[in-house]
Amino acid sequence: MEVAAHQGFETDFWKDAQLRKTWDDIVPGQPRKMLPYTLTLEAIQKYCRVVGDLDPLYFDEAYAKTTPYKGLIAPLAIHTLLMFSSTPVDDWMRSPGTVKAGQSWSYNKPARPGDVIHLEARALDKFIKCDRLFMVHDNVLFNQNDEVICSGRGWTIRPM
């Protein structure tokens, strides 16, 4: 399945849904299984075109070399693509019906074309409020040199 994760992003979140942990199976503090993901220039530029961010930092190598970054980078908001590209199909975060309830991110170092991304992630807490299932989770994205690209905490409402 790791090969499929690198060939393209699965958009059918119902596919393999039966493999995912249920609410009762998720243990706060337990690390989630992750897959390394190689960030390509093609993926960066496709993401940028889709969201309408055509900054030359992501497209023009000659220009990017004149900036403090000294080369092409990925936009900060690409962390969502990196997170889902780093999770296997059986990860509980991919459950259909999951709703993002909030997030807070810190950015340390830009991701670059060719970076091999790995994610460390886990549930921190889960609770029920107003008959809804809430999950608090943290995520840290690293490059191949074990440098932190970004880290964040998220809150999701889980499907019943």
mmCIF file of C-alpha atoms in Angstrom:
data_model
loop_
_atom_site.group_PDB
_atom_site.id
_atom_site.type_symbol
_atom_site.label_atom_id
_atom_site.label_comp_id
_atom_site.label_asym_id
_atom_site.label_seq_id
_atom_site.Cartn_x
_atom_site.Cartn_y
_atom_site.Cartn_z
ATOM 1 C CA MET A 1 0.000 0.000 0.000
ATOM 2 C CA GLU A 2 2.966 2.353 0.534
ATOM 3 C CA VAL A 3 3.509 2.518 -3.244
ATOM 4 C CA ALA A 4 -0.082 3.652 -3.803
ATOM 5 C CA ALA A 5 0.366 6.435 -1.240
ATOM 6 C CA HIS A 6 3.226 7.839 -3.321
ATOM 7 C CA GLN A 7 1.475 7.508 -6.683
ATOM 8 C CA GLY A 8 -1.551 9.600 -5.846
ATOM 9 C CA PHE A 9 -3.843 10.702 -3.096
ATOM 10 C CA GLU A 10 -6.969 8.578 -2.598
ATOM 11 C CA THR A 11 -10.037 10.804 -2.605
ATOM 12 C CA ASP A 12 -12.568 8.082 -1.765
ATOM 13 C CA PHE A 13 -12.554 8.245 2.036
ATOM 14 C CA TRP A 14 -15.097 5.401 2.219
ATOM 15 C CA LYS A 15 -12.612 3.047 0.574
ATOM 16 C CA ASP A 16 -11.029 0.881 3.287
ATOM 17 C CA ALA A 17 -13.211 2.523 5.975
ATOM 18 C CA GLN A 18 -13.761 -0.885 7.590
ATOM 19 C CA LEU A 19 -10.000 -1.043 8.351
ATOM 20 C CA ARG A 20 -9.981 2.083 10.515
ATOM 21 C CA LYS A 21 -10.062 2.187 14.292
ATOM 22 C CA THR A 22 -13.356 3.055 15.893
ATOM 23 C CA TRP A 23 -13.766 5.558 18.719
ATOM 24 C CA ASP A 24 -13.363 2.825 21.328
ATOM 25 C CA ASP A 25 -10.126 1.571 19.703
ATOM 26 C CA ILE A 26 -8.305 4.941 19.736
ATOM 27 C CA VAL A 27 -5.911 5.184 22.688
ATOM 28 C CA PRO A 28 -4.700 8.680 23.652
ATOM 29 C CA GLY A 29 -0.899 8.838 23.686
ATOM 30 C CA GLN A 30 -0.459 5.904 21.316
ATOM 31 C CA PRO A 31 1.613 6.869 18.236
ATOM 32 C CA ARG A 32 -0.132 6.452 14.893
ATOM 33 C CA LYS A 33 1.505 4.444 12.106
ATOM 34 C CA MET A 34 2.922 6.745 9.416
ATOM 35 C CA LEU A 35 4.488 6.404 5.978
ATOM 36 C CA PRO A 36 7.392 8.463 4.625
ATOM 37 C CA TYR A 37 6.369 10.774 1.776
ATOM 38 C CA THR A 38 8.706 12.310 -0.783
ATOM 39 C CA LEU A 39 7.536 15.818 -1.623
ATOM 40 C CA THR A 40 7.995 16.505 -5.323
ATOM 41 C CA LEU A 41 8.083 19.814 -7.156
ATOM 42 C CA GLU A 42 5.123 18.533 -9.181
ATOM 43 C CA ALA A 43 3.066 17.978 -5.998
ATOM 44 C CA ILE A 44 3.970 21.436 -4.666
ATOM 45 C CA GLN A 45 3.051 23.183 -7.905
ATOM 46 C CA LYS A 46 -0.162 21.192 -8.372
ATOM 47 C CA TYR A 47 -1.213 22.103 -4.828
ATOM 48 C CA CYS A 48 -0.373 25.781 -5.466
ATOM 49 C CA ARG A 49 -2.375 25.871 -8.698
ATOM 50 C CA VAL A 50 -5.391 24.247 -7.026
ATOM 51 C CA VAL A 51 -5.445 26.779 -4.177
ATOM 52 C CA GLY A 52 -4.579 29.694 -6.486
ATOM 53 C CA ASP A 53 -1.210 30.560 -4.901
ATOM 54 C CA LEU A 54 1.145 31.350 -7.786
ATOM 55 C CA ASP A 55 3.938 32.961 -5.761
ATOM 56 C CA PRO A 56 7.234 32.642 -7.699
ATOM 57 C CA LEU A 57 8.814 31.083 -4.575
ATOM 58 C CA TYR A 58 7.033 27.886 -5.632
ATOM 59 C CA PHE A 59 7.562 28.081 -9.405
ATOM 60 C CA ASP A 60 10.612 30.148 -10.402
ATOM 61 C CA GLU A 61 13.947 28.654 -9.306
ATOM 62 C CA ALA A 62 15.969 31.681 -10.477
ATOM 63 C CA TYR A 63 13.808 34.053 -8.460
ATOM 64 C CA ALA A 64 13.669 31.739 -5.410
ATOM 65 C CA LYS A 65 17.493 31.631 -5.290
ATOM 66 C CA THR A 66 17.541 35.432 -4.797
ATOM 67 C CA THR A 67 15.368 35.203 -1.670
ATOM 68 C CA PRO A 68 16.404 34.360 1.907
ATOM 69 C CA TYR A 69 15.196 30.778 1.183
ATOM 70 C CA LYS A 70 17.910 30.302 -1.492
ATOM 71 C CA GLY A 71 15.668 28.017 -3.549
ATOM 72 C CA LEU A 72 12.178 26.719 -4.195
ATOM 73 C CA ILE A 73 9.985 25.983 -1.200
ATOM 74 C CA ALA A 74 6.463 24.725 -0.524
ATOM 75 C CA PRO A 75 3.778 27.016 0.904
ATOM 76 C CA LEU A 76 3.173 26.704 4.637
ATOM 77 C CA ALA A 77 -0.406 25.501 4.192
ATOM 78 C CA ILE A 78 0.808 22.373 2.391
ATOM 79 C CA HIS A 79 1.006 20.708 5.814
ATOM 80 C CA THR A 80 -2.491 19.248 5.322
ATOM 81 C CA LEU A 81 -1.434 17.516 2.097
ATOM 82 C CA LEU A 82 1.716 16.262 3.843
ATOM 83 C CA MET A 83 -0.272 14.893 6.781
ATOM 84 C CA PHE A 84 -2.693 12.917 4.648
ATOM 85 C CA SER A 85 0.067 11.752 2.298
ATOM 86 C CA SER A 86 1.924 10.367 5.324
ATOM 87 C CA THR A 87 -0.981 8.347 6.705
ATOM 88 C CA PRO A 88 -1.848 4.802 5.617
ATOM 89 C CA VAL A 89 -5.364 3.991 4.409
ATOM 90 C CA ASP A 90 -6.295 2.463 7.769
ATOM 91 C CA ASP A 91 -5.497 5.615 9.795
ATOM 92 C CA TRP A 92 -8.411 6.787 11.968
ATOM 93 C CA MET A 93 -7.987 10.413 10.846
ATOM 94 C CA ARG A 94 -9.247 9.423 7.393
ATOM 95 C CA SER A 95 -12.646 8.314 8.724
ATOM 96 C CA PRO A 96 -15.542 9.654 6.608
ATOM 97 C CA GLY A 97 -17.600 12.175 8.524
ATOM 98 C CA THR A 98 -14.675 13.620 10.496
ATOM 99 C CA VAL A 99 -15.104 17.387 10.913
ATOM 100 C CA LYS A 100 -12.239 19.766 11.684
ATOM 101 C CA ALA A 101 -13.179 21.749 14.801
ATOM 102 C CA GLY A 102 -9.988 23.802 15.096
ATOM 103 C CA GLN A 103 -6.230 23.802 14.732
ATOM 104 C CA SER A 104 -3.116 25.680 15.781
ATOM 105 C CA TRP A 105 0.185 25.365 13.875
ATOM 106 C CA SER A 106 3.748 26.608 14.273
ATOM 107 C CA TYR A 107 6.058 26.697 11.258
ATOM 108 C CA ASN A 108 9.792 26.218 11.732
ATOM 109 C CA LYS A 109 11.358 25.468 8.364
ATOM 110 C CA PRO A 110 9.907 25.416 4.854
ATOM 111 C CA ALA A 111 9.394 22.101 3.108
ATOM 112 C CA ARG A 112 11.279 21.818 -0.178
ATOM 113 C CA PRO A 113 11.076 19.716 -3.322
ATOM 114 C CA GLY A 114 12.787 16.390 -2.652
ATOM 115 C CA ASP A 115 12.239 16.447 1.103
ATOM 116 C CA VAL A 116 11.320 13.067 2.546
ATOM 117 C CA ILE A 117 8.606 13.895 5.028
ATOM 118 C CA HIS A 118 7.769 11.844 8.067
ATOM 119 C CA LEU A 119 5.009 12.554 10.501
ATOM 120 C CA GLU A 120 4.791 11.782 14.183
ATOM 121 C CA ALA A 121 1.192 11.950 15.342
ATOM 122 C CA ARG A 122 -1.046 10.732 18.127
ATOM 123 C CA ALA A 123 -4.345 11.342 19.830
ATOM 124 C CA LEU A 124 -3.880 13.359 23.010
ATOM 125 C CA ASP A 125 -7.393 13.181 24.396
ATOM 126 C CA LYS A 126 -10.907 12.171 23.488
ATOM 127 C CA PHE A 127 -14.141 13.232 25.153
ATOM 128 C CA ILE A 128 -17.870 13.430 24.594
ATOM 129 C CA LYS A 129 -19.625 16.797 24.753
ATOM 130 C CA CYS A 130 -23.198 17.551 23.699
ATOM 131 C CA ASP A 131 -23.478 14.006 22.304
ATOM 132 C CA ARG A 132 -20.496 14.572 19.987
ATOM 133 C CA LEU A 133 -17.202 12.673 19.956
ATOM 134 C CA PHE A 134 -14.241 15.076 20.174
ATOM 135 C CA MET A 135 -10.603 14.193 19.567
ATOM 136 C CA VAL A 136 -7.551 16.324 20.372
ATOM 137 C CA HIS A 137 -4.422 15.290 18.455
ATOM 138 C CA ASP A 138 -0.913 16.531 17.793
ATOM 139 C CA ASN A 139 1.197 16.291 14.668
ATOM 140 C CA VAL A 140 4.866 17.024 13.973
ATOM 141 C CA LEU A 141 6.226 16.954 10.420
ATOM 142 C CA PHE A 142 9.966 16.346 9.941
ATOM 143 C CA ASN A 143 12.207 16.355 6.883
ATOM 144 C CA GLN A 144 14.875 13.740 6.074
ATOM 145 C CA ASN A 145 17.348 15.530 8.372
ATOM 146 C CA ASP A 146 14.963 15.219 11.340
ATOM 147 C CA GLU A 147 14.388 18.978 11.263
ATOM 148 C CA VAL A 148 10.903 20.055 12.306
ATOM 149 C CA ILE A 149 9.033 21.605 9.410
ATOM 150 C CA CYS A 150 5.927 22.352 11.427
ATOM 151 C CA SER A 151 3.962 21.148 14.401
ATOM 152 C CA GLY A 152 0.369 21.523 15.342
ATOM 153 C CA ARG A 153 -2.537 20.544 17.482
ATOM 154 C CA GLY A 154 -5.938 19.825 16.040
ATOM 155 C CA TRP A 155 -9.443 19.241 17.296
ATOM 156 C CA THR A 156 -11.854 17.078 15.346
ATOM 157 C CA ILE A 157 -15.407 15.880 15.791
ATOM 158 C CA ARG A 158 -15.523 12.168 15.047
ATOM 159 C CA PRO A 159 -18.362 10.290 13.358
ATOM 160 C CA MET A 160 -20.694 8.361 15.682
#
